[in-house]
């Protein structure tokens, strides 16, 4: 049986992880390779690296980091953040990334999704969508959630599927950082709307939130950052807990 | 040991090279027929679309070479599918090493089949020391059905071939290079054949 996936997300700047990562047994918490290894050993099913570098120079450092991660890590990983061209995607894939996440660039120029899936295959194109529920309507946001658009989450999801996305990473801005659980209702509706896998993001605060995101939110995978980084939730324990709740999990 | 990863322009082959490196093997990427023929082991990878990948094989005349190789060959993902008779993807005639057709999963399930799934009924030296129901990582929209050449099964929508073998030709639908320790064991088994 296909297992539900648990995915830690790491923010990367200048080839280093940022935003308080706190693993007691790591001497250098900023080293993405060491962190990735730790997560892989603990049972993470995949990893997502979100590149928040602002300059071209620091982006090339990220490419170097991707190579190092690929050389040492034997589970799949996605790299996203600021990806906007076919050349940029090719560089990341050639360096060893399994999938590439696109977000704002796809909203600005939707045909980018077609071009990328045609060139590299749908399986490696993850379209990330940040959306916020405003007066009952889920509105897609641009640029890390800072700029609202007129796009509706479900319509946009359907469109990215049609254009060749292989997977959707949906972050609920209402839930992100609040730690009171994922946006299960919207996630379930998203799963009904499209026929590609959905990664749920935003809201993880307790182990029970992962149980509900799979059971009620019908998500295929769940992504979280801080609860894993600060050791609030241990991935191994989480996966044992989920298995005891009859959820298919790779142990 | 001289291991060649066939480099014909289809997909991410860096990961396979890295995975072999972790096993102490420096594999060479090449599309040179003489080098490929002279290798101890050949890995035939592939990611992307079947008809385009087959066209790239034809362009480098590897379509005639590969089915006649005498050493152990391991097709991975699309590489395995191209070794089959025919693929629905782009109505592509395959290399015909495996006597099975490749079809698309229906929309009764989410497509692609993406993530960690179990393999079972292993029946080959390629799969020794890999326990029943081990999880392997897969990403694919098309599958090869079950045949007498099936050496491991998996289930998504229905049963299908997780791995195939015909004489010196082996194929796996999943990505051993991304399947943690069990995937690494499979690559080691392949090197040991």
PDB file of N, CA, C and O in Angstrom, chain A residues 171-215:
ATOM      1  N   UNK A 171      -0.167  25.535   0.828  1.00  0.00           N
ATOM      2  CA  UNK A 171       0.025  26.138   2.142  1.00  0.00           C
ATOM      3  C   UNK A 171      -1.164  27.036   2.476  1.00  0.00           C
ATOM      4  O   UNK A 171      -1.454  27.978   1.735  1.00  0.00           O
ATOM      5  N   UNK A 172      -1.831  26.707   3.565  1.00  0.00           N
ATOM      6  CA  UNK A 172      -2.905  27.582   4.027  1.00  0.00           C
ATOM      7  C   UNK A 172      -2.289  28.688   4.867  1.00  0.00           C
ATOM      8  O   UNK A 172      -1.707  28.448   5.926  1.00  0.00           O
ATOM      9  N   UNK A 173      -2.423  29.927   4.389  1.00  0.00           N
ATOM     10  CA  UNK A 173      -1.860  31.057   5.119  1.00  0.00           C
ATOM     11  C   UNK A 173      -2.616  31.312   6.418  1.00  0.00           C
ATOM     12  O   UNK A 173      -2.064  31.873   7.365  1.00  0.00           O
ATOM     13  N   UNK A 174      -3.886  30.891   6.462  1.00  0.00           N
ATOM     14  CA  UNK A 174      -4.657  31.057   7.696  1.00  0.00           C
ATOM     15  C   UNK A 174      -4.100  30.175   8.816  1.00  0.00           C
ATOM     16  O   UNK A 174      -4.160  30.522   9.988  1.00  0.00           O
ATOM     17  N   UNK A 175      -3.578  29.024   8.419  1.00  0.00           N
ATOM     18  CA  UNK A 175      -3.126  28.052   9.405  1.00  0.00           C
ATOM     19  C   UNK A 175      -1.629  28.138   9.686  1.00  0.00           C
ATOM     20  O   UNK A 175      -1.178  27.678  10.735  1.00  0.00           O
ATOM     21  N   UNK A 176      -0.876  28.677   8.733  1.00  0.00           N
ATOM     22  CA  UNK A 176       0.579  28.666   8.821  1.00  0.00           C
ATOM     23  C   UNK A 176       1.069  29.389  10.070  1.00  0.00           C
ATOM     24  O   UNK A 176       0.702  30.538  10.307  1.00  0.00           O
ATOM     25  N   UNK A 177       1.889  28.703  10.856  1.00  0.00           N
ATOM     26  CA  UNK A 177       2.474  29.316  12.036  1.00  0.00           C
ATOM     27  C   UNK A 177       1.577  29.322  13.260  1.00  0.00           C
ATOM     28  O   UNK A 177       2.011  29.657  14.362  1.00  0.00           O
ATOM     29  N   UNK A 178       0.307  28.958  13.100  1.00  0.00           N
ATOM     30  CA  UNK A 178      -0.648  29.029  14.207  1.00  0.00           C
ATOM     31  C   UNK A 178      -0.614  27.760  15.063  1.00  0.00           C
ATOM     32  O   UNK A 178      -0.974  27.780  16.248  1.00  0.00           O
ATOM     33  N   UNK A 179      -0.182  26.661  14.423  1.00  0.00           N
ATOM     34  CA  UNK A 179      -0.017  25.387  15.145  1.00  0.00           C
ATOM     35  C   UNK A 179      -1.306  24.820  15.725  1.00  0.00           C
ATOM     36  O   UNK A 179      -1.304  24.205  16.789  1.00  0.00           O
ATOM     37  N   UNK A 180      -2.416  25.078  15.036  1.00  0.00           N
ATOM     38  CA  UNK A 180      -3.680  24.517  15.526  1.00  0.00           C
ATOM     39  C   UNK A 180      -4.252  23.500  14.541  1.00  0.00           C
ATOM     40  O   UNK A 180      -5.442  23.182  14.591  1.00  0.00           O
ATOM     41  N   UNK A 181      -3.413  23.015  13.642  1.00  0.00           N
ATOM     42  CA  UNK A 181      -3.864  21.995  12.697  1.00  0.00           C
ATOM     43  C   UNK A 181      -3.908  22.520  11.275  1.00  0.00           C
ATOM     44  O   UNK A 181      -3.848  23.728  11.030  1.00  0.00           O
ATOM     45  N   UNK A 182      -3.975  21.577  10.334  1.00  0.00           N
ATOM     46  CA  UNK A 182      -3.976  21.920   8.904  1.00  0.00           C
ATOM     47  C   UNK A 182      -5.381  22.366   8.462  1.00  0.00           C
ATOM     48  O   UNK A 182      -6.368  22.152   9.165  1.00  0.00           O
ATOM     49  N   UNK A 183      -5.460  22.940   7.261  1.00  0.00           N
ATOM     50  CA  UNK A 183      -6.744  23.391   6.699  1.00  0.00           C
ATOM     51  C   UNK A 183      -7.464  22.197   6.064  1.00  0.00           C
ATOM     52  O   UNK A 183      -7.560  22.085   4.844  1.00  0.00           O
ATOM     53  N   UNK A 184      -7.957  21.306   6.906  1.00  0.00           N
ATOM     54  CA  UNK A 184      -8.432  20.011   6.411  1.00  0.00           C
ATOM     55  C   UNK A 184      -9.612  20.095   5.444  1.00  0.00           C
ATOM     56  O   UNK A 184      -9.695  19.318   4.502  1.00  0.00           O
ATOM     57  N   UNK A 185     -10.508  21.020   5.686  1.00  0.00           N
ATOM     58  CA  UNK A 185     -11.681  21.122   4.820  1.00  0.00           C
ATOM     59  C   UNK A 185     -11.271  21.516   3.402  1.00  0.00           C
ATOM     60  O   UNK A 185     -11.689  20.903   2.426  1.00  0.00           O
ATOM     61  N   UNK A 186     -10.420  22.540   3.315  1.00  0.00           N
ATOM     62  CA  UNK A 186      -9.952  22.981   1.995  1.00  0.00           C
ATOM     63  C   UNK A 186      -9.110  21.896   1.338  1.00  0.00           C
ATOM     64  O   UNK A 186      -9.196  21.672   0.127  1.00  0.00           O
ATOM     65  N   UNK A 187      -8.310  21.215   2.139  1.00  0.00           N
ATOM     66  CA  UNK A 187      -7.460  20.139   1.596  1.00  0.00           C
ATOM     67  C   UNK A 187      -8.314  19.018   1.011  1.00  0.00           C
ATOM     68  O   UNK A 187      -8.026  18.508  -0.068  1.00  0.00           O
ATOM     69  N   UNK A 188      -9.364  18.633   1.739  1.00  0.00           N
ATOM     70  CA  UNK A 188     -10.230  17.555   1.253  1.00  0.00           C
ATOM     71  C   UNK A 188     -10.900  17.972  -0.048  1.00  0.00           C
ATOM     72  O   UNK A 188     -11.001  17.185  -0.995  1.00  0.00           O
ATOM     73  N   UNK A 189     -11.330  19.234  -0.095  1.00  0.00           N
ATOM     74  CA  UNK A 189     -11.964  19.727  -1.320  1.00  0.00           C
ATOM     75  C   UNK A 189     -10.966  19.752  -2.481  1.00  0.00           C
ATOM     76  O   UNK A 189     -11.308  19.428  -3.616  1.00  0.00           O
ATOM     77  N   UNK A 190      -9.711  20.080  -2.148  1.00  0.00           N
ATOM     78  CA  UNK A 190      -8.659  20.103  -3.163  1.00  0.00           C
ATOM     79  C   UNK A 190      -8.426  18.698  -3.725  1.00  0.00           C
ATOM     80  O   UNK A 190      -8.271  18.508  -4.931  1.00  0.00           O
ATOM     81  N   UNK A 191      -8.432  17.719  -2.835  1.00  0.00           N
ATOM     82  CA  UNK A 191      -8.243  16.330  -3.259  1.00  0.00           C
ATOM     83  C   UNK A 191      -9.378  15.855  -4.161  1.00  0.00           C
ATOM     84  O   UNK A 191      -9.177  15.004  -5.023  1.00  0.00           O
ATOM     85  N   UNK A 192     -10.577  16.400  -3.945  1.00  0.00           N
ATOM     86  CA  UNK A 192     -11.718  16.061  -4.801  1.00  0.00           C
ATOM     87  C   UNK A 192     -11.607  16.766  -6.156  1.00  0.00           C
ATOM     88  O   UNK A 192     -12.075  16.274  -7.168  1.00  0.00           O
ATOM     89  N   UNK A 193     -10.970  17.932  -6.135  1.00  0.00           N
ATOM     90  CA  UNK A 193     -10.903  18.767  -7.335  1.00  0.00           C
ATOM     91  C   UNK A 193      -9.883  18.260  -8.343  1.00  0.00           C
ATOM     92  O   UNK A 193     -10.119  18.287  -9.546  1.00  0.00           O
ATOM     93  N   UNK A 194      -8.733  17.811  -7.843  1.00  0.00           N
ATOM     94  CA  UNK A 194      -7.669  17.374  -8.757  1.00  0.00           C
ATOM     95  C   UNK A 194      -7.338  15.901  -8.530  1.00  0.00           C
ATOM     96  O   UNK A 194      -7.698  15.329  -7.502  1.00  0.00           O
ATOM     97  N   UNK A 195      -6.628  15.335  -9.508  1.00  0.00           N
ATOM     98  CA  UNK A 195      -6.277  13.913  -9.419  1.00  0.00           C
ATOM     99  C   UNK A 195      -4.766  13.698  -9.329  1.00  0.00           C
ATOM    100  O   UNK A 195      -4.236  12.703  -9.783  1.00  0.00           O
ATOM    101  N   UNK A 196      -4.071  14.682  -8.764  1.00  0.00           N
ATOM    102  CA  UNK A 196      -2.635  14.537  -8.529  1.00  0.00           C
ATOM    103  C   UNK A 196      -2.399  14.643  -7.022  1.00  0.00           C
ATOM    104  O   UNK A 196      -3.262  15.164  -6.294  1.00  0.00           O
ATOM    105  N   UNK A 197      -1.275  14.142  -6.531  1.00  0.00           N
ATOM    106  CA  UNK A 197      -1.037  14.155  -5.086  1.00  0.00           C
ATOM    107  C   UNK A 197      -0.986  15.572  -4.502  1.00  0.00           C
ATOM    108  O   UNK A 197      -0.548  16.512  -5.165  1.00  0.00           O
ATOM    109  N   UNK A 198      -1.449  15.671  -3.250  1.00  0.00           N
ATOM    110  CA  UNK A 198      -1.471  16.951  -2.536  1.00  0.00           C
ATOM    111  C   UNK A 198      -0.578  16.862  -1.300  1.00  0.00           C
ATOM    112  O   UNK A 198      -0.732  15.954  -0.485  1.00  0.00           O
ATOM    113  N   UNK A 199       0.338  17.822  -1.178  1.00  0.00           N
ATOM    114  CA  UNK A 199       1.122  17.960   0.045  1.00  0.00           C
ATOM    115  C   UNK A 199       0.487  19.080   0.859  1.00  0.00           C
ATOM    116  O   UNK A 199       0.331  20.202   0.368  1.00  0.00           O
ATOM    117  N   UNK A 200       0.115  18.760   2.100  1.00  0.00           N
ATOM    118  CA  UNK A 200      -0.504  19.754   2.973  1.00  0.00           C
ATOM    119  C   UNK A 200       0.573  20.494   3.741  1.00  0.00           C
ATOM    120  O   UNK A 200       1.522  19.888   4.231  1.00  0.00           O
ATOM    121  N   UNK A 201       0.426  21.809   3.827  1.00  0.00           N
ATOM    122  CA  UNK A 201       1.396  22.604   4.564  1.00  0.00           C
ATOM    123  C   UNK A 201       0.696  23.700   5.348  1.00  0.00           C
ATOM    124  O   UNK A 201      -0.275  24.289   4.889  1.00  0.00           O
ATOM    125  N   UNK A 202       1.219  23.988   6.526  1.00  0.00           N
ATOM    126  CA  UNK A 202       0.692  25.077   7.344  1.00  0.00           C
ATOM    127  C   UNK A 202      -0.224  24.595   8.452  1.00  0.00           C
ATOM    128  O   UNK A 202      -1.311  24.106   8.176  1.00  0.00           O
ATOM    129  N   UNK A 203       0.251  24.715   9.690  1.00  0.00           N
ATOM    130  CA  UNK A 203      -0.635  24.461  10.817  1.00  0.00           C
ATOM    131  C   UNK A 203      -0.225  23.356  11.756  1.00  0.00           C
ATOM    132  O   UNK A 203      -0.842  23.173  12.811  1.00  0.00           O
ATOM    133  N   UNK A 204       0.803  22.574  11.407  1.00  0.00           N
ATOM    134  CA  UNK A 204       1.182  21.448  12.261  1.00  0.00           C
ATOM    135  C   UNK A 204       1.661  21.933  13.624  1.00  0.00           C
ATOM    136  O   UNK A 204       2.553  22.772  13.717  1.00  0.00           O
ATOM    137  N   UNK A 205       1.046  21.412  14.679  1.00  0.00           N
ATOM    138  CA  UNK A 205       1.475  21.779  16.024  1.00  0.00           C
ATOM    139  C   UNK A 205       1.535  20.585  16.953  1.00  0.00           C
ATOM    140  O   UNK A 205       2.198  20.623  17.982  1.00  0.00           O
ATOM    141  N   UNK A 206       0.827  19.522  16.578  1.00  0.00           N
ATOM    142  CA  UNK A 206       0.770  18.324  17.426  1.00  0.00           C
ATOM    143  C   UNK A 206       0.658  17.095  16.545  1.00  0.00           C
ATOM    144  O   UNK A 206       0.276  17.193  15.382  1.00  0.00           O
ATOM    145  N   UNK A 207       0.972  15.939  17.125  1.00  0.00           N
ATOM    146  CA  UNK A 207       0.892  14.698  16.352  1.00  0.00           C
ATOM    147  C   UNK A 207      -0.510  14.450  15.807  1.00  0.00           C
ATOM    148  O   UNK A 207      -0.678  13.966  14.699  1.00  0.00           O
ATOM    149  N   UNK A 208      -1.505  14.797  16.596  1.00  0.00           N
ATOM    150  CA  UNK A 208      -2.891  14.549  16.172  1.00  0.00           C
ATOM    151  C   UNK A 208      -3.244  15.323  14.905  1.00  0.00           C
ATOM    152  O   UNK A 208      -4.111  14.914  14.137  1.00  0.00           O
ATOM    153  N   UNK A 209      -2.552  16.437  14.681  1.00  0.00           N
ATOM    154  CA  UNK A 209      -2.826  17.213  13.452  1.00  0.00           C
ATOM    155  C   UNK A 209      -2.447  16.434  12.200  1.00  0.00           C
ATOM    156  O   UNK A 209      -3.046  16.618  11.144  1.00  0.00           O
ATOM    157  N   UNK A 210      -1.437  15.578  12.322  1.00  0.00           N
ATOM    158  CA  UNK A 210      -1.025  14.771  11.169  1.00  0.00           C
ATOM    159  C   UNK A 210      -2.053  13.666  10.916  1.00  0.00           C
ATOM    160  O   UNK A 210      -2.342  13.325   9.775  1.00  0.00           O
ATOM    161  N   UNK A 211      -2.602  13.135  11.997  1.00  0.00           N
ATOM    162  CA  UNK A 211      -3.641  12.116  11.842  1.00  0.00           C
ATOM    163  C   UNK A 211      -4.846  12.709  11.101  1.00  0.00           C
ATOM    164  O   UNK A 211      -5.349  12.128  10.130  1.00  0.00           O
ATOM    165  N   UNK A 212      -5.275  13.893  11.516  1.00  0.00           N
ATOM    166  CA  UNK A 212      -6.465  14.470  10.894  1.00  0.00           C
ATOM    167  C   UNK A 212      -6.206  14.965   9.467  1.00  0.00           C
ATOM    168  O   UNK A 212      -7.086  14.908   8.625  1.00  0.00           O
ATOM    169  N   UNK A 213      -4.979  15.391   9.205  1.00  0.00           N
ATOM    170  CA  UNK A 213      -4.723  15.884   7.838  1.00  0.00           C
ATOM    171  C   UNK A 213      -4.793  14.725   6.833  1.00  0.00           C
ATOM    172  O   UNK A 213      -5.184  14.911   5.682  1.00  0.00           O
ATOM    173  N   UNK A 214      -4.440  13.522   7.294  1.00  0.00           N
ATOM    174  CA  UNK A 214      -4.538  12.373   6.395  1.00  0.00           C
ATOM    175  C   UNK A 214      -5.968  11.830   6.351  1.00  0.00           C
ATOM    176  O   UNK A 214      -6.476  11.485   5.293  1.00  0.00           O
ATOM    177  N   UNK A 215      -6.631  11.772   7.509  1.00  0.00           N
ATOM    178  CA  UNK A 215      -7.979  11.187   7.550  1.00  0.00           C
ATOM    179  C   UNK A 215      -9.043  12.165   7.046  1.00  0.00           C
ATOM    180  O   UNK A 215      -9.860  11.812   6.203  1.00  0.00           O
TER     181      UNK A 215
END
